Coordinates of C-alpha atoms and ligand atoms in Angstrom, one line a residue:
X150 CA 214.7 89.5 277.1
X151 CA 213.4 86.0 277.7
X152 CA 215.3 82.9 278.8
X153 CA 218.5 82.3 276.9
X154 CA 221.1 79.6 277.4
X155 CA 224.5 79.4 275.6
X156 CA 225.4 75.7 275.2
X157 CA 228.9 76.0 273.7
X158 CA 231.9 77.8 275.2
X159 CA 235.5 77.2 276.2
X160 CA 237.5 78.1 279.4
X161 CA 241.2 78.1 280.3
X162 CA 240.7 74.3 281.0
X163 CA 240.9 73.9 277.2
X164 CA 241.7 76.7 274.8
X165 CA 239.5 79.6 276.0
X166 CA 241.0 82.7 277.7
X167 CA 238.5 83.1 280.6
X168 CA 238.6 80.9 283.7
X169 CA 235.5 78.9 284.6
X170 CA 234.6 81.5 287.3
X171 CA 235.0 84.4 284.8
X172 CA 232.9 82.8 282.2
X173 CA 230.0 82.1 284.6
X174 CA 230.2 85.7 285.9
X175 CA 230.2 87.0 282.3
X176 CA 227.1 84.9 281.5
X177 CA 225.4 86.4 284.6
X178 CA 226.4 89.9 283.5
X179 CA 225.0 89.3 280.0
X180 CA 221.7 88.1 281.4
X181 CA 222.1 84.5 280.2
X182 CA 220.1 82.3 282.5
X183 CA 221.5 79.0 281.3
X184 CA 225.0 77.8 280.4
X185 CA 226.9 74.7 279.3
X186 CA 230.7 74.8 279.3
X187 CA 232.0 72.6 276.5
X188 CA 235.7 72.5 276.8
X189 CA 237.6 70.3 274.4
X190 CA 238.0 66.8 275.9
X191 CA 237.7 67.8 279.5
X192 CA 235.1 68.6 282.2
X193 CA 237.7 70.1 284.6
X194 CA 235.9 73.5 284.5
X195 CA 232.9 72.2 286.4
X196 CA 234.4 71.9 289.9
X197 CA 235.1 75.7 289.8
X198 CA 232.0 76.7 287.7
X199 CA 229.4 75.0 289.9
X200 CA 229.7 77.0 293.1
X201 CA 229.7 80.4 291.3
X202 CA 226.8 79.4 289.0
X203 CA 224.8 78.6 292.1
X204 CA 225.8 81.9 293.7
X205 CA 224.9 84.0 290.7
X206 CA 221.8 82.1 289.7
X207 CA 223.1 80.8 286.4
X208 CA 221.7 77.3 285.5
X209 CA 224.6 75.1 284.6
X210 CA 224.3 72.0 282.5
X211 CA 227.1 69.4 282.0
X212 CA 228.8 69.6 278.6
X213 CA 231.9 68.6 276.7
X214 CA 233.2 68.9 273.1
X215 CA 234.9 65.7 272.2
X216 CA 237.4 65.3 269.5
X217 CA 236.6 62.3 267.3
X218 CA 238.0 60.6 264.3
X219 CA 235.6 59.7 261.4
X220 CA 237.2 58.0 258.5
X221 CA 240.5 59.8 259.1
X222 CA 238.9 63.3 259.6
X223 CA 238.4 65.2 262.8
X224 CA 234.8 65.6 263.8
X225 CA 233.7 67.5 267.0
X226 CA 230.9 65.9 269.0
X227 CA 229.1 67.7 271.8
X228 CA 227.9 65.8 274.8
X229 CA 225.3 67.2 277.3
X230 CA 223.4 66.2 280.4
X231 CA 225.6 63.2 281.3
X232 CA 226.6 62.7 285.0
X233 CA 229.9 64.5 285.6
X234 CA 230.9 61.6 287.9
X235 CA 230.3 58.8 285.3
X236 CA 233.4 56.5 284.9
X237 CA 232.9 56.4 281.1
X238 CA 233.3 60.2 280.9
X239 CA 236.1 60.3 283.4
X240 CA 237.9 57.6 281.4
X241 CA 237.5 59.2 278.0
X242 CA 238.8 62.6 279.3
X243 CA 241.9 60.8 280.8
X244 CA 242.5 59.1 277.4
X245 CA 242.3 62.5 275.6
X246 CA 244.8 64.1 278.0
X247 CA 247.3 61.4 277.2
X248 CA 246.6 61.5 273.5
X249 CA 247.1 65.3 273.5
X250 CA 250.4 65.1 275.3
X251 CA 251.7 62.6 272.7
X252 CA 250.3 64.6 269.8
X253 CA 251.8 67.9 271.1
X254 CA 255.2 66.2 271.2
X255 CA 254.8 65.0 267.6
X256 CA 253.8 68.5 266.5
X257 CA 256.8 70.0 268.3
X258 CA 259.0 67.4 266.6
X259 CA 257.7 68.5 263.2
X260 CA 258.2 72.2 264.1
X261 CA 261.8 71.4 265.1
X262 CA 262.4 69.8 261.7
X263 CA 261.1 73.0 260.1
X264 CA 263.7 75.0 262.1
X265 CA 261.1 76.2 264.6
X266 CA 262.1 74.6 267.9
X267 CA 259.7 75.1 270.9
X268 CA 260.3 73.4 274.2
X269 CA 257.3 71.5 275.6
X270 CA 258.1 73.1 279.0
X271 CA 257.5 76.5 277.4
X272 CA 253.9 75.7 276.7
X273 CA 252.9 77.3 279.9
X274 CA 249.5 78.6 279.0
X275 CA 247.6 75.4 279.3
X276 CA 245.7 74.1 282.3
X277 CA 244.2 70.7 281.6
X278 CA 244.6 69.9 277.9
X279 CA 247.2 71.0 275.4
X280 CA 245.8 72.1 272.1
X281 CA 247.2 73.6 268.9
X282 CA 246.2 77.2 270.1
X283 CA 248.7 76.8 273.0
X284 CA 251.5 75.8 270.6
X285 CA 250.5 78.7 268.3
X286 CA 250.8 81.1 271.2
X287 CA 254.3 79.9 271.9
X288 CA 255.2 80.3 268.2
X289 CA 254.0 83.9 268.4
X290 CA 256.1 84.5 271.6
X291 CA 259.2 82.9 269.9
X292 CA 258.7 85.4 267.0
X293 CA 258.2 82.6 264.4
X294 CA 254.9 84.0 263.4
X295 CA 253.0 87.3 264.0
X296 CA 249.6 85.9 264.9
X297 CA 248.0 82.7 266.0
X298 CA 246.0 82.8 262.8
X299 CA 249.3 82.8 260.8
X300 CA 250.6 79.8 262.8
X301 CA 247.5 77.8 261.8
X302 CA 247.7 79.0 258.2
X303 CA 251.3 78.2 257.7
X304 CA 252.0 75.2 260.0
X305 CA 249.4 73.9 262.4
X306 CA 246.1 74.0 260.4
X307 CA 244.5 70.7 259.2
X308 CA 246.7 69.3 256.5
X309 CA 249.5 71.9 256.9
X310 CA 253.2 70.7 257.3
X311 CA 253.3 70.5 261.1
X312 CA 249.8 69.2 261.6
X313 CA 249.4 65.9 263.4
X314 CA 245.9 64.5 263.9
X315 CA 246.7 62.1 266.8
X316 CA 244.7 59.0 267.3
X317 CA 241.3 60.1 268.7
X318 CA 238.7 57.4 269.1
X319 CA 236.0 57.1 266.5
X320 CA 232.8 59.2 266.3
X321 CA 230.7 56.0 266.8
X322 CA 232.6 55.0 269.9
X323 CA 232.4 58.5 271.3
X324 CA 228.6 58.6 270.8
X325 CA 228.4 55.2 272.6
X326 CA 230.4 56.6 275.6
X327 CA 228.1 59.6 275.9
X328 CA 225.1 57.3 275.8
X329 CA 226.7 55.0 278.5
X330 CA 226.8 58.1 280.7
X331 CA 223.1 58.7 279.8
X332 CA 223.9 62.0 278.0
X333 CA 222.9 63.4 274.6
X334 CA 225.3 63.3 271.6
X335 CA 225.1 66.3 269.3
X336 CA 226.8 67.0 265.9
X337 CA 228.8 70.2 266.6
X338 CA 228.8 73.1 264.2
X339 CA 227.8 71.3 260.9
X340 CA 228.3 74.7 259.3
X341 CA 232.0 74.2 259.4
X342 CA 232.1 70.8 257.8
X343 CA 233.2 71.4 254.2
X344 CA 232.9 67.7 253.0
X345 CA 229.3 67.1 252.0
X346 CA 229.8 63.3 252.0
X347 CA 231.0 63.6 255.6
X348 CA 227.8 65.3 256.6
X349 CA 225.7 62.6 255.0
X350 CA 227.6 59.9 256.7
X351 CA 227.4 61.7 260.1
X352 CA 223.6 62.0 259.7
X353 CA 223.4 58.2 259.6
X354 CA 225.0 57.8 263.1
X355 CA 223.2 57.5 266.4
X356 CA 223.2 61.2 267.3
X357 CA 220.5 62.8 269.4
X358 CA 220.8 66.3 268.0
X359 CA 222.5 68.9 265.9
X360 CA 223.9 72.3 266.7
X361 CA 221.9 74.4 264.2
X362 CA 222.5 77.8 265.9
X363 CA 226.1 78.5 266.0
X364 CA 228.5 81.5 266.6
X365 CA 227.4 84.4 264.5
X366 CA 225.9 82.5 261.6
X367 CA 222.8 84.3 260.2
X368 CA 219.4 82.6 260.2
X369 CA 219.6 81.8 256.4
X370 CA 222.8 79.7 257.2
X371 CA 221.1 77.9 260.1
X372 CA 217.8 77.0 258.4
X373 CA 219.0 73.9 256.6
X374 CA 220.4 72.5 259.9
X375 CA 217.1 73.2 261.7
X376 CA 215.2 71.4 259.0
X377 CA 217.4 68.4 259.1
X378 CA 217.1 68.3 262.9
X379 CA 213.3 68.5 262.7
X380 CA 213.1 65.8 260.0
X381 CA 215.1 63.5 262.2
X382 CA 213.2 64.4 265.4
X383 CA 216.5 65.5 267.0
X384 CA 217.3 68.0 269.6
X385 CA 218.2 71.3 267.9
X386 CA 220.9 73.0 270.0
X387 CA 223.0 76.2 269.8
X388 CA 225.8 78.1 271.3
X389 CA 228.5 80.7 270.6
X390 CA 231.7 78.6 270.8
X391 CA 233.0 81.5 272.8
X392 CA 236.8 81.3 273.3
X393 CA 237.4 84.8 274.7
X394 CA 240.5 86.7 273.5
X395 CA 241.5 83.5 271.6
X396 CA 238.7 84.2 269.1
X397 CA 237.8 87.8 269.8
X398 CA 235.1 88.2 267.1
X399 CA 232.6 85.9 268.8
X400 CA 231.0 87.1 272.1
X401 CA 229.4 84.8 274.7
X402 CA 225.7 84.5 273.9
X403 CA 226.2 85.1 270.2
X404 CA 224.0 82.0 269.7
X405 CA 221.7 80.4 272.3
X406 CA 218.7 78.2 272.9
X407 CA 215.4 79.0 274.6
X408 CA 213.7 77.4 277.7
X409 CA 212.2 74.3 276.0
X410 CA 215.4 72.8 274.7
X411 CA 217.3 73.8 277.9
X412 CA 214.7 72.2 280.1
X413 CA 214.8 68.9 278.2
X414 CA 218.6 68.8 278.7
X415 CA 218.5 70.0 282.3
X416 CA 215.8 67.5 283.3
X417 CA 218.0 64.6 282.0
X418 CA 221.0 66.1 283.8
X419 CA 219.2 66.3 287.1
X420 CA 217.8 62.8 286.7
X421 CA 221.4 61.6 286.2
X422 CA 222.5 63.2 289.5
X423 CA 220.5 60.7 291.5
X424 CA 221.9 57.6 289.8
Ligands
AMP686 P1 243.0 71.0 268.6 O1 241.8 70.7 269.4 O2 244.3 71.0 269.4 O3 243.1 70.3 267.3 O4 242.9 72.6 268.2 C1 241.7 73.0 267.6 C2 241.3 74.4 268.1 O5 242.2 75.3 267.5 C3 239.9 74.8 267.6 O6 238.9 74.4 268.5 C4 240.0 76.3 267.6 O7 239.8 76.8 268.9 C5 241.5 76.5 267.3 N1 241.7 76.9 265.8 C6 241.5 76.1 264.8 N2 241.8 76.7 263.6 C7 242.2 78.0 264.0 C8 242.7 79.1 263.3 N3 242.8 79.1 262.0 N4 243.0 80.2 264.0 C9 242.9 80.2 265.4 N5 242.5 79.2 266.1 C10 242.1 78.1 265.4
ZN687 ZN1 238.8 75.5 270.7
FE688 FE1 234.5 72.6 267.6
FE689 FE1 234.1 74.6 270.5

């Protein structure tokens, strides 16, 4: 098989179940030549991922999946190729860690008011960022729900009684921050955005690309996003959104990009190293 690079996956630094080392080793085992780790709101995986990627010959590209707020709704924005040392990136990650701590406390308060108390100290299974999946795991452990899925369906999912959005910065500001760090800003998984008006509004923003190849979506579900990307002259990216056991149906490498798009991103990444 030719060159394949998976540009979207999560490690234990956010809500995935494999460590940075394990995910790079899995990529090598699967014959993926390129990888970008896109944890939610953190680049913490890179210090561990870089040495093993070098050792195993997997080309690693900087990446992140940033949580943003667009007109009150949550929108995920992928950033690629920025310098991992850039102060704008380090600063936005720090802000998100703080936002997520405050938001987790607000969610736990709501759960307590629903008769489902969870102690913040019991949320052991997070490394760098706290997300709803960590709270869902503790709810399963406490016996409040049978599965993580059920925790989202009844309590934690968007708009459910214990959901708290938190005050993430806007989509526009986030795109500007990625650009400050000389990275590319990409609309993540448009397939999952149900609000058509939201899609139209996002397409007017200063994005550089769109994630047209995603998870296990079939070509007929990807085509419209490829066409939009082509019309705009944008980068057309793709990746699995692998989370490991946290989302067992989606394997690493389920979606990927070929050498051309990867080289465009990698060339920018390497040029940012010498700044
Ligand atoms: P957060 O970033 O804390 O708002 O959590 C969002 C993450 O929760 C997503 O990226 C998914 O990994 C996970 N998630 C969202 N909905 C569900 C669901 N219904 N079941 C399991 N995990 C989910
Ligand atoms: Zn996630
Ligand atoms: Fe996402
Ligand atoms: Fe993701």
